[in-house]
CSV table of C-alpha atoms and ligand atoms in Angstrom, one decimal:
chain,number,residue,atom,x,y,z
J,189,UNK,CA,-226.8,-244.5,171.2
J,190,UNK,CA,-224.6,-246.8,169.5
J,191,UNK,CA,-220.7,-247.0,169.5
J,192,UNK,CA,-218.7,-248.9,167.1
J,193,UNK,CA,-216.1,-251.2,167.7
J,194,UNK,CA,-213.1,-249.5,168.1
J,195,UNK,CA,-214.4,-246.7,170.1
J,196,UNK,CA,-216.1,-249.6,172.8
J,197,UNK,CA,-212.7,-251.2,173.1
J,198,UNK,CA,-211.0,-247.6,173.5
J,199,UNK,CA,-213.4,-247.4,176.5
J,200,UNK,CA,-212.9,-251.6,177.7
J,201,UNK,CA,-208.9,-250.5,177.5
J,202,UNK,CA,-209.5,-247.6,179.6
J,203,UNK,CA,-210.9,-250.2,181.8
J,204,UNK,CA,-208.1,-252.3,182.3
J,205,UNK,CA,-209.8,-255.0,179.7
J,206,UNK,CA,-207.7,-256.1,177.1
J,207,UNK,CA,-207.9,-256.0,173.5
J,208,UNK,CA,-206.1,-257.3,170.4
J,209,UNK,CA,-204.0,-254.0,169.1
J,210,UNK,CA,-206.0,-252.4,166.4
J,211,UNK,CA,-205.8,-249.0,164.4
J,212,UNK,CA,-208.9,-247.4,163.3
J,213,UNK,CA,-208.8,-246.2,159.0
J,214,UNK,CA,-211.4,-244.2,156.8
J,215,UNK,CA,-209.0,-245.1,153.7
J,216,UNK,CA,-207.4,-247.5,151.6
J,217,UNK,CA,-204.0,-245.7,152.4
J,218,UNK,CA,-204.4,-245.6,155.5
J,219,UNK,CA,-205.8,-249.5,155.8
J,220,UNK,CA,-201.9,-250.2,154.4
J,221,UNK,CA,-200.3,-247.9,156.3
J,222,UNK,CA,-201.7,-249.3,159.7
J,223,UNK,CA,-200.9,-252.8,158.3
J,224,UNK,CA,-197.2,-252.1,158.0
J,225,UNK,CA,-197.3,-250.9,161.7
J,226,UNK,CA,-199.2,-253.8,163.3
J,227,UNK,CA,-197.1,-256.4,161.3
J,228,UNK,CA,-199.2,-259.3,159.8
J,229,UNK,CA,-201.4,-261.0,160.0
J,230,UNK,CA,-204.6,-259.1,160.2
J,231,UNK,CA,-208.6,-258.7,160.7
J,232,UNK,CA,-210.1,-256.0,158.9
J,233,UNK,CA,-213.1,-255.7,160.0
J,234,UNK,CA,-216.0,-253.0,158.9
J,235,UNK,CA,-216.9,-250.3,161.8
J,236,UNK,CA,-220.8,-250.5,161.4
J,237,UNK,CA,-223.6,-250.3,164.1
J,238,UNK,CA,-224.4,-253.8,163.5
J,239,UNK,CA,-223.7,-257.5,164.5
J,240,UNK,CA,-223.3,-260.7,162.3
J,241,UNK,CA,-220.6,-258.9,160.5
J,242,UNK,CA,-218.5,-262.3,160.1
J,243,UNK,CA,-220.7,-263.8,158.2
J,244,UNK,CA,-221.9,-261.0,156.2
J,245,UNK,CA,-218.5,-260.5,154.9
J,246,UNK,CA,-217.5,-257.5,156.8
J,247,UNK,CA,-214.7,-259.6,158.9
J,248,UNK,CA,-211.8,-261.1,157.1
J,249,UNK,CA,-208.9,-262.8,158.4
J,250,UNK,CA,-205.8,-261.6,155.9
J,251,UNK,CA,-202.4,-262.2,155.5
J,252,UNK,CA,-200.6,-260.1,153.0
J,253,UNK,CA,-200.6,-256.3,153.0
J,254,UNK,CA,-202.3,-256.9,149.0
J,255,UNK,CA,-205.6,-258.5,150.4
J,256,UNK,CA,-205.5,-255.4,153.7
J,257,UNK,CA,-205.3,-253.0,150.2
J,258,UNK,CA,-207.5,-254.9,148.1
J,259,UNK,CA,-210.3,-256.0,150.7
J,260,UNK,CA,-210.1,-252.4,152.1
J,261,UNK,CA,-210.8,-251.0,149.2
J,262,UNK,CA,-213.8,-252.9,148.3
J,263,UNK,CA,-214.7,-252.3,151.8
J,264,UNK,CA,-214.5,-248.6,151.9
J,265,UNK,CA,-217.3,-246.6,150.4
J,266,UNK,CA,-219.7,-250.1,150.7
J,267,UNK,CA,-223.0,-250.8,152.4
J,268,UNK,CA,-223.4,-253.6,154.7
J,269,UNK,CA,-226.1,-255.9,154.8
J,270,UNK,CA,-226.1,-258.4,157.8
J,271,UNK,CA,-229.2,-260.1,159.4
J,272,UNK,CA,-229.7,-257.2,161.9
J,273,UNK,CA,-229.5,-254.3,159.2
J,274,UNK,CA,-232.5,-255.0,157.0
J,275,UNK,CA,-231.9,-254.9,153.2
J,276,UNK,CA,-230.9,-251.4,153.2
J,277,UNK,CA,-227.4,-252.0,155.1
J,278,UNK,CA,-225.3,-249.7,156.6
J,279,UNK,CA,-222.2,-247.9,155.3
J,280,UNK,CA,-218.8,-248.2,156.0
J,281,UNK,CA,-216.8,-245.2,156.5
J,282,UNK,CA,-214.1,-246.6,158.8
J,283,UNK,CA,-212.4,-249.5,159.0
J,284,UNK,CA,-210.7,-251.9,162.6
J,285,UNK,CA,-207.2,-253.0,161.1
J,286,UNK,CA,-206.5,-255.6,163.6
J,287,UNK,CA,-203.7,-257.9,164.5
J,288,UNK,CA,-205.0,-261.7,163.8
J,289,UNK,CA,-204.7,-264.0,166.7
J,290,UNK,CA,-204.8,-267.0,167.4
J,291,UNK,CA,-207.9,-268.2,169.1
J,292,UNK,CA,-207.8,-271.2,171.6
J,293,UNK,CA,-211.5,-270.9,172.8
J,294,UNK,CA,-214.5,-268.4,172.7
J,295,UNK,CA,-216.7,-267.0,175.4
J,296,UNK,CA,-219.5,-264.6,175.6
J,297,UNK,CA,-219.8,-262.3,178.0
J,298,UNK,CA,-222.3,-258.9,178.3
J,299,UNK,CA,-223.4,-256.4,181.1
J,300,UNK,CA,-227.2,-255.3,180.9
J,301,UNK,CA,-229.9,-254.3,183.2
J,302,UNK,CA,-232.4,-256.9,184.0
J,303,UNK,CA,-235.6,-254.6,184.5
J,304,UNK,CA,-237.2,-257.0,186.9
J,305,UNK,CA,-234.7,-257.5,188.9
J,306,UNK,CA,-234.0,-254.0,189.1
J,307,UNK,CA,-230.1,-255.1,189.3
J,308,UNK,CA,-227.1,-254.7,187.0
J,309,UNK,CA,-226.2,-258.3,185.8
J,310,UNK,CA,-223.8,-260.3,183.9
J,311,UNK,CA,-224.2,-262.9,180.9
J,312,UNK,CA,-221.4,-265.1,180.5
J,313,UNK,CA,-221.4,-268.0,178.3
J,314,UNK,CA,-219.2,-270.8,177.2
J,315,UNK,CA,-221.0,-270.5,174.0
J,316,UNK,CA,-218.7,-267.3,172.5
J,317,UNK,CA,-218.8,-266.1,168.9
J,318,UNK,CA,-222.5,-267.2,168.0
J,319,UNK,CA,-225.8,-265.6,168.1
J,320,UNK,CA,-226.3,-265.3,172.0
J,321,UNK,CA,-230.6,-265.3,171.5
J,322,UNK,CA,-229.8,-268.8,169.3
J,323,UNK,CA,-228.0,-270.3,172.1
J,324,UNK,CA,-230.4,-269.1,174.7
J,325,UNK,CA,-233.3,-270.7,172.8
J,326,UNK,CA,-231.7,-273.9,171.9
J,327,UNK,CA,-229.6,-274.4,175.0
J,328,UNK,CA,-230.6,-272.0,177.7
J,329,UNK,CA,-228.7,-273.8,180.5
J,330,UNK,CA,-225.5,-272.5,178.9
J,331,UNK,CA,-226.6,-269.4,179.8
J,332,UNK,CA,-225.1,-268.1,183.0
J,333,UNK,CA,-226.0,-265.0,185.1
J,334,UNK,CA,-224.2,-263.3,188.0
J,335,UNK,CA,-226.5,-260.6,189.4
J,336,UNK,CA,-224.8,-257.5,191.2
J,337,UNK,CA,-225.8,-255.7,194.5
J,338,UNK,CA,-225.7,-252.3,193.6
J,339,UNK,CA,-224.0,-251.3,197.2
J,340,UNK,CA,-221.6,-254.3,197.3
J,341,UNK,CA,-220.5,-253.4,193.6
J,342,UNK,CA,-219.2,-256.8,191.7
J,343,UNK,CA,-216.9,-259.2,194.0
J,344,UNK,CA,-214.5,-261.1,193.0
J,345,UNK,CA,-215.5,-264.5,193.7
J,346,UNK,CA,-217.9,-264.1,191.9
J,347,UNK,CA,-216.5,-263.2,189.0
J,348,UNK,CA,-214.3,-266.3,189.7
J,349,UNK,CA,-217.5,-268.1,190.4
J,350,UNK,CA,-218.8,-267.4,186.6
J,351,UNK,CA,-215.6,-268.3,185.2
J,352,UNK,CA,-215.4,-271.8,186.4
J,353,UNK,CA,-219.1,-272.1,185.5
J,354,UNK,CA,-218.4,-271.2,182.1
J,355,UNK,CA,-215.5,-273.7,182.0
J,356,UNK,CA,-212.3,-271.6,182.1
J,357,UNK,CA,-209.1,-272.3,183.8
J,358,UNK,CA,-207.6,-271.1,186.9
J,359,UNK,CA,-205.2,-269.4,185.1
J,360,UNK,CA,-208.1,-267.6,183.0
J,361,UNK,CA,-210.8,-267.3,185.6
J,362,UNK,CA,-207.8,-265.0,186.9
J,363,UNK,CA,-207.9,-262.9,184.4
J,364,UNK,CA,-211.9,-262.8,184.0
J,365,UNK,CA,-212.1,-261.3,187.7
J,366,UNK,CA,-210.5,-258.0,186.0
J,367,UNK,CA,-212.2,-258.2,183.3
J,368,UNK,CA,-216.0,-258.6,184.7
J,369,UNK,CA,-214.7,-255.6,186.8
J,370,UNK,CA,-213.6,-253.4,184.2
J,371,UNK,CA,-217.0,-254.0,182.0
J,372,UNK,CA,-219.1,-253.4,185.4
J,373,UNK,CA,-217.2,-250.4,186.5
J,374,UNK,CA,-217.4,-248.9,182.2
J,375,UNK,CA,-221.3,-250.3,182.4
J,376,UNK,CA,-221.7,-247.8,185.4
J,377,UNK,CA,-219.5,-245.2,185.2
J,378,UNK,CA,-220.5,-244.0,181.3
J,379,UNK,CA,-223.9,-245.1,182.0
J,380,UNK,CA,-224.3,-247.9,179.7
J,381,UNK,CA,-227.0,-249.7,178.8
J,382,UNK,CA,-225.3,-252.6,177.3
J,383,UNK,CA,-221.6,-253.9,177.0
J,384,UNK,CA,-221.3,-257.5,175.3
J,385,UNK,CA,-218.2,-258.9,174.6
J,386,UNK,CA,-218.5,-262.0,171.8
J,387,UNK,CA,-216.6,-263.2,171.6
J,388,UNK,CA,-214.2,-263.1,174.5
J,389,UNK,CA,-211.3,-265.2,174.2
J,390,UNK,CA,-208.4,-267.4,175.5
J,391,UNK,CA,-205.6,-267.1,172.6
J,392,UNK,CA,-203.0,-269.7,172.2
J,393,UNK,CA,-200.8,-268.4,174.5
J,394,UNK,CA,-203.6,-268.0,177.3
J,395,UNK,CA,-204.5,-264.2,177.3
J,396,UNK,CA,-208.0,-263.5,177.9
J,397,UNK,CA,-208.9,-260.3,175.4
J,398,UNK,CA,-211.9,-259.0,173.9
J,399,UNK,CA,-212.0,-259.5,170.5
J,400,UNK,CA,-215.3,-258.2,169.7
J,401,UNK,CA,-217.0,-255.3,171.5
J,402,UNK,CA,-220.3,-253.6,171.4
J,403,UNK,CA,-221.5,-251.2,173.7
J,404,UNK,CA,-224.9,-248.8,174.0
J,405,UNK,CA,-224.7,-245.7,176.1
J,406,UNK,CA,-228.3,-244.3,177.6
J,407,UNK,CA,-229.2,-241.7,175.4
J,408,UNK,CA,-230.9,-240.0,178.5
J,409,UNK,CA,-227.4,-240.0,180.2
J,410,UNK,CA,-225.5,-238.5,177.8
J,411,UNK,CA,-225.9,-234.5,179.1
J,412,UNK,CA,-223.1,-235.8,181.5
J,413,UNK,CA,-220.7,-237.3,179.5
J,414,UNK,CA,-219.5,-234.9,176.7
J,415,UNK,CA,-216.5,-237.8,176.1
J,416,UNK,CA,-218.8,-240.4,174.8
J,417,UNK,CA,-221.4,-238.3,173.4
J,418,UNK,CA,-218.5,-237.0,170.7
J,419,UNK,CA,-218.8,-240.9,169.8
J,420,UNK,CA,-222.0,-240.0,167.9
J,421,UNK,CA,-222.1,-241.0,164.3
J,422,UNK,CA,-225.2,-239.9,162.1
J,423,UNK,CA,-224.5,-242.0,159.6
J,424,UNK,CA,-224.8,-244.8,160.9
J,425,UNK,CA,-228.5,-243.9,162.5
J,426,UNK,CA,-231.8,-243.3,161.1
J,427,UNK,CA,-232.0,-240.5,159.5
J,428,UNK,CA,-235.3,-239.0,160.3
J,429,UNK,CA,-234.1,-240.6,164.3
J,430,UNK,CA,-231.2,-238.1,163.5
J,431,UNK,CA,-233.0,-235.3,163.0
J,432,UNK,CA,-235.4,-236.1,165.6
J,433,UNK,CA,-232.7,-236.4,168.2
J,434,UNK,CA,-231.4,-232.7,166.7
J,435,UNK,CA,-234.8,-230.9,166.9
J,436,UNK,CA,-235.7,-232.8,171.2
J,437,UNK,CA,-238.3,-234.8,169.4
J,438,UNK,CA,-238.7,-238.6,171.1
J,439,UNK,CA,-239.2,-240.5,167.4
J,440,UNK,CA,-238.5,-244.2,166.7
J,441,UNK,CA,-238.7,-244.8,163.3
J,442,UNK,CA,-241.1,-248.0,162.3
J,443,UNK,CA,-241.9,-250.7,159.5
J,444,UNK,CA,-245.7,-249.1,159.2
J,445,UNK,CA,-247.6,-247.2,157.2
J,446,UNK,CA,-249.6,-245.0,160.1
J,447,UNK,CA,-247.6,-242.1,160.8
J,448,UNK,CA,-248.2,-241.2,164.5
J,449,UNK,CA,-248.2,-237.5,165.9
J,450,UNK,CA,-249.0,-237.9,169.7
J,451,UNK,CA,-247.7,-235.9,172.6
J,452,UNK,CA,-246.9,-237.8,175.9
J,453,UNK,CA,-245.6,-241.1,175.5
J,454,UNK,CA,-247.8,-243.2,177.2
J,455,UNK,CA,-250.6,-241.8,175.0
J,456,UNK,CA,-248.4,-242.3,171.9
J,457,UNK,CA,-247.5,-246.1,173.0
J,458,UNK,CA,-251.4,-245.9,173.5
J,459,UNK,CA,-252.1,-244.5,169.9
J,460,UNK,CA,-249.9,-247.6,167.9
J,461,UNK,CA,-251.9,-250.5,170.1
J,462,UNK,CA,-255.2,-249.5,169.2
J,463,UNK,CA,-254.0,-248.9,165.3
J,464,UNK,CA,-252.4,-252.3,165.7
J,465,UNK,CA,-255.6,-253.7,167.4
J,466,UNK,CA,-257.7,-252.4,164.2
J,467,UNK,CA,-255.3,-254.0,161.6
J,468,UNK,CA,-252.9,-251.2,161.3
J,469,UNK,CA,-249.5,-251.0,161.2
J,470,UNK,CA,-247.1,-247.7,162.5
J,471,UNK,CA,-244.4,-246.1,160.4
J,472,UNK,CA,-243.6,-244.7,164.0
J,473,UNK,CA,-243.3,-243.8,167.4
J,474,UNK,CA,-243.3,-239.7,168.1
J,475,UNK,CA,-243.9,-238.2,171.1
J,476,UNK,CA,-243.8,-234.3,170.2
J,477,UNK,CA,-243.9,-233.4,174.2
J,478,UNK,CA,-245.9,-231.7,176.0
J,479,UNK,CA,-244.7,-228.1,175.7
J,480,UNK,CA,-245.1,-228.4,172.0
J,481,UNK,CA,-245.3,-225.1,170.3
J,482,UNK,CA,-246.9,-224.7,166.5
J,483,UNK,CA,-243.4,-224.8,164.8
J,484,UNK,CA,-242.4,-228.2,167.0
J,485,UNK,CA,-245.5,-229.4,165.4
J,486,UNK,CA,-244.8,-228.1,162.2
J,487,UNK,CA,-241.2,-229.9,162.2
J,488,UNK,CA,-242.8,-233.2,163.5
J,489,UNK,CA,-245.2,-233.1,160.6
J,490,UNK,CA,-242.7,-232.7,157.7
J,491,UNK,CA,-240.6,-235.4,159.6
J,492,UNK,CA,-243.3,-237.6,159.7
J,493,UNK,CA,-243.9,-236.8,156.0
J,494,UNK,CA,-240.0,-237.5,155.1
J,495,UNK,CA,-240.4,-241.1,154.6
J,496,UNK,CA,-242.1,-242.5,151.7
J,497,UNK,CA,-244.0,-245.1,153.5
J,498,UNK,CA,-246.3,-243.5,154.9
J,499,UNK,CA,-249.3,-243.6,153.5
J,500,UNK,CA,-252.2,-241.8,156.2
J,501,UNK,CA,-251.6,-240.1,159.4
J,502,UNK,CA,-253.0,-239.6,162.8
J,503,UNK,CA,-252.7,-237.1,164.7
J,504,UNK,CA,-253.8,-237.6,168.5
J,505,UNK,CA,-253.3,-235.1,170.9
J,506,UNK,CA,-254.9,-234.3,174.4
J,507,UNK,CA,-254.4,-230.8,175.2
J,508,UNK,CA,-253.5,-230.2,178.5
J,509,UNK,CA,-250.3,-227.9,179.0
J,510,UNK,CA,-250.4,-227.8,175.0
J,511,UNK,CA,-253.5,-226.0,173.9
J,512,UNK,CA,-255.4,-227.6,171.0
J,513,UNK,CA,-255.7,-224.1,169.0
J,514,UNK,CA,-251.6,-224.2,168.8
J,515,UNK,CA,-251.4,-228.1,168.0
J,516,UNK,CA,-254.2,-227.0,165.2
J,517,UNK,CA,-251.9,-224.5,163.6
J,518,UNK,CA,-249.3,-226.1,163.9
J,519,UNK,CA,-250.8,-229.0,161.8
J,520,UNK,CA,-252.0,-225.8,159.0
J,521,UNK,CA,-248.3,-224.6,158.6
J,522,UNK,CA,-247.3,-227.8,158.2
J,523,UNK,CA,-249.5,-228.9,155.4
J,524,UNK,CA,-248.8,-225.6,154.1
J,525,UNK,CA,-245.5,-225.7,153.7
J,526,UNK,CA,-245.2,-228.9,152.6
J,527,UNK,CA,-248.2,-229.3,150.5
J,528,UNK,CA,-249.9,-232.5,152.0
J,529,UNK,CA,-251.4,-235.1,149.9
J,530,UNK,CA,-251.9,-237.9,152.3
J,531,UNK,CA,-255.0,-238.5,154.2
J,532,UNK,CA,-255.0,-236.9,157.9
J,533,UNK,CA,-257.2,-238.0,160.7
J,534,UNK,CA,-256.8,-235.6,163.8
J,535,UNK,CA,-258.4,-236.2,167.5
J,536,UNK,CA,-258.2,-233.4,169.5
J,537,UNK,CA,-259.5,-233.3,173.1
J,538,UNK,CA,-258.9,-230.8,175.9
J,539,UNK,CA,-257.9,-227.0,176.2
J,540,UNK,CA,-259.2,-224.7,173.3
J,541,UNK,CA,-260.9,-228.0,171.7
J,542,UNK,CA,-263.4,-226.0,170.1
J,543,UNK,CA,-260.8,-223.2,168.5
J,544,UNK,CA,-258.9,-225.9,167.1
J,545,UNK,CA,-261.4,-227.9,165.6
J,546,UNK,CA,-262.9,-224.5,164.2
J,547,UNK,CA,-259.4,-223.6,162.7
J,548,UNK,CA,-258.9,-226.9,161.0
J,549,UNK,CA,-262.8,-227.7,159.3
J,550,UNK,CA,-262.0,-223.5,157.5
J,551,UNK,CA,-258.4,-224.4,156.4
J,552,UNK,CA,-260.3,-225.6,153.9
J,553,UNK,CA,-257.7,-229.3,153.8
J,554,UNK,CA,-258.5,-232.7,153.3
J,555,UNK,CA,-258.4,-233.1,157.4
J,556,UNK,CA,-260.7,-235.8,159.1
J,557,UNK,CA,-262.0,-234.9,162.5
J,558,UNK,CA,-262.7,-238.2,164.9
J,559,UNK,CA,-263.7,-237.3,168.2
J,560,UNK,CA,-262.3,-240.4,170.0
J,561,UNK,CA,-259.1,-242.6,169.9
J,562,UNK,CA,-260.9,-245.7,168.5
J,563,UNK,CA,-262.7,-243.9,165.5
J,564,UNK,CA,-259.4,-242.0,164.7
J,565,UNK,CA,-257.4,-245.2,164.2
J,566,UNK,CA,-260.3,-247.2,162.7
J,567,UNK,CA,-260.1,-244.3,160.2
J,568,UNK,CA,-256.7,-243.9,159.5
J,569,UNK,CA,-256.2,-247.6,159.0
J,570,UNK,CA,-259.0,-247.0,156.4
J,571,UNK,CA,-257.5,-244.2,154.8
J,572,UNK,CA,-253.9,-246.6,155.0
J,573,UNK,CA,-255.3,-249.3,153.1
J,574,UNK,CA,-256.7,-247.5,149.9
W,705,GDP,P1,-219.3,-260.0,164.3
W,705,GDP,O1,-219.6,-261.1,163.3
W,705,GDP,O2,-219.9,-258.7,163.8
W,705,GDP,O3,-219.8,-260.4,165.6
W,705,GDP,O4,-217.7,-259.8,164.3
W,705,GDP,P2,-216.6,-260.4,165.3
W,705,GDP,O5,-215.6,-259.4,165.5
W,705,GDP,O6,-217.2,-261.1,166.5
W,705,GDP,O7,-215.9,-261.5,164.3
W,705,GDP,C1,-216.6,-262.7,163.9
W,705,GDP,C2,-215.7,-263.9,164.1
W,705,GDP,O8,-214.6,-263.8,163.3
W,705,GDP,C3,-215.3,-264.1,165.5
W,705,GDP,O9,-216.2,-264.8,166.3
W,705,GDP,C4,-214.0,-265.0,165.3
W,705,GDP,O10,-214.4,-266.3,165.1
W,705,GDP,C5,-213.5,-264.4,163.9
W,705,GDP,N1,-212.4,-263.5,164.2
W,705,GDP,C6,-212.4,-262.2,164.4
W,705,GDP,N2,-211.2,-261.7,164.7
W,705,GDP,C7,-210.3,-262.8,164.7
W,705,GDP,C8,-208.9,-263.0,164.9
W,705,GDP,O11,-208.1,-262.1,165.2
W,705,GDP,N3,-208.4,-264.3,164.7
W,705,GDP,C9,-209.2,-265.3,164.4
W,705,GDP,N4,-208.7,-266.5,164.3
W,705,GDP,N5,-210.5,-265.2,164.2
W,705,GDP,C10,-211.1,-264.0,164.3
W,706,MN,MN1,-219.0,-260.6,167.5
């Protein structure tokens, strides 16, 4: 899950990281109103779940309260489109109204996991304010990494250590050792999965502060942290990912047109290679567990059947704690309900096989029965393409 802006440098201030003072609006009123109070000039910037807002024109340096009511109002109500949103966009419903400063230099910085070192690290780079992957592609020395000993927690020197690495000053290396602190202690006390700061900056009168902010909590940590989970905003997300998330099932929407109802997710990872590896392409991910009952399958059909893109559908499911007699309703009620028109090749394998197969060929519905993985896919690619 994804925070916005303001609400990652609510959390980075509760951290003892500082950030330029800001006030968070949802109207044009209000966008004026919060003006007056900071005292000029300002940033407003557009609170969406998406980088590259600069040059996409959702971050604008202003300087009378006319452009914070004009720009605000354009802003308001708008979608979005930057190079990580796709042509659809996203919408803004809230707006940062920031106080403008004055920027001396900019730094990257960002805590992640590296999966194979199995250790929280640290990103910094001299290179702040630009697409991080561009610089580590075109200069990947400028890159910098500081990897953290989950007993010892982060030390200070070397937090010091990156900062002279990445160029700064004494006087600012000082203030980076609380700042790499504060993100590492936010990074493990929310249970983050990223924090990135870019850029971080020096202003004129030698302040480090985060000006930017992003943060992603684990979604599979969020049972324990009702504070950040209240952070949530739908509109912002997928909406089919939405209701997934609402109804326990594990879906990740896709560019595809193969829509993919698996339980387990190994066998649904699986299920996409082999349609990739016979020319197809997923609309999804979706695991639908493995304690599915009919009416979970049911849901998962008419989710799967939400989006317009799909255009056949494979349904491959190993019954093991699921039986295949209750995956095989399931599937009925679905179609049912929703009146299927789209091509549907099911592989069913394990416990009550035979039931289920038996319940499906007297539905009397346009349902192709493949008895293993590679036929299944082979035919729903088929049935994709016409
Ligand atoms: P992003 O494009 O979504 O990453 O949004 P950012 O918040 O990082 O803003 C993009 C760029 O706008 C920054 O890299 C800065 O160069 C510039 N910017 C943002 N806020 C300020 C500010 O207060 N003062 C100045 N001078 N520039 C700013
Ligand atoms: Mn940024």
């Amino acid at each position: 899950m994804n925070l916005h802006e303001y609400q990652a440098k609510e959390l980075l201030q509760q951290f003892g990281v500082a950030v330029p003072k800001g006030i968070k609006v949802t109207s044009q009123q209000e966008a004026v109103e919060a003006a007056k109070e900071l005292g000029g000039p300002w940033v407003v910037k557009a609170q969406v779940h998406a980088g590259g807002r600069g040059k996409a024109g959702g971050v604008k340096f202003v300087r009378t309260l006319q452009d914070v009511e004009e720009l605000s109002g354009r802003l308001l109500g708008s979608t979005l489109v930057t190079h990580q949103t796709g042509p659809e966009g996203v919408p803004i419903h809230a707006l940062l109204i920031q106080d403008g400063v004055d920027i001396t230099k900019e730094y990257y910085l960002s805590c992640l996991v590296d999966r194979s070192k199995k250790r929280i690290i640290l990103i910094g780079s001299s290179e702040g304010g630009m697409d991080i992957e561009e610089v580590a592609a075109k200069t990947p020395e400028k890159i910098l990494t500081l990897t953290i000993d989950p007993t010892a927690g982060v030390q200070p020197y070397q937090a010091r250590d990156l900062g002279f690495r990445m160029g700064m000053a004494k006087k600012q290396v000082d203030q980076l050792v609380k700042v790499v602190s504060g993100i590492y202690n936010l990074f493990v006390q929310k249970d983050c999965s990223m924090v990135e700061i870019n850029p971080l900056i020096v202003t004129n009168d030698g302040q480090v502060m985060a000006l930017d902010a992003k943060i992603s909590l684990d979604d599979n940590a969020l049972y324990r942290h009702k504070d950040t989970a209240e952070m949530r905003d739908p509109s912002q997300e997928d909406e089919r990912e939405h209701i997934a998330h609402e109804i326990g099932l594990n879906y990740v929407a896709l560019d595809g047109n193969i829509g993919c109802m698996v339980n387990g997710a190994g066998l649904a990872m699986a299920t996409m290679d082999v349609c990739k590896l016979h020319g197809g392409e997923p609309a999804n991910f979706l695991d639908v567990g493995g304690g599915a009952t009919a009416e979970r399958v049911a849901r998962a059909f008419k989710l799967i059947l939400s989006s317009d893109k799909v255009k056949a559908i494979l349904v491959n499911i190993f019954g093991g704690i699921v039986r295949c007699d209750t995956i095989a309703q399931g599937i009925i009620d679905a179609v049912k309900e929703v009146g299927l028109t789209l091509p549907v090749v099911v592989r069913l394998q394990g416990t009550n096989v035979e039931a289920g197969r038996e319940m499906l060929a007297k539905s009397g519905m346009n349902i192709m029965a493949a008895d293993d993985l590679t036929d299944a896919a082979k035919m729903a690619v088929a049935a994709a393409a016409k």
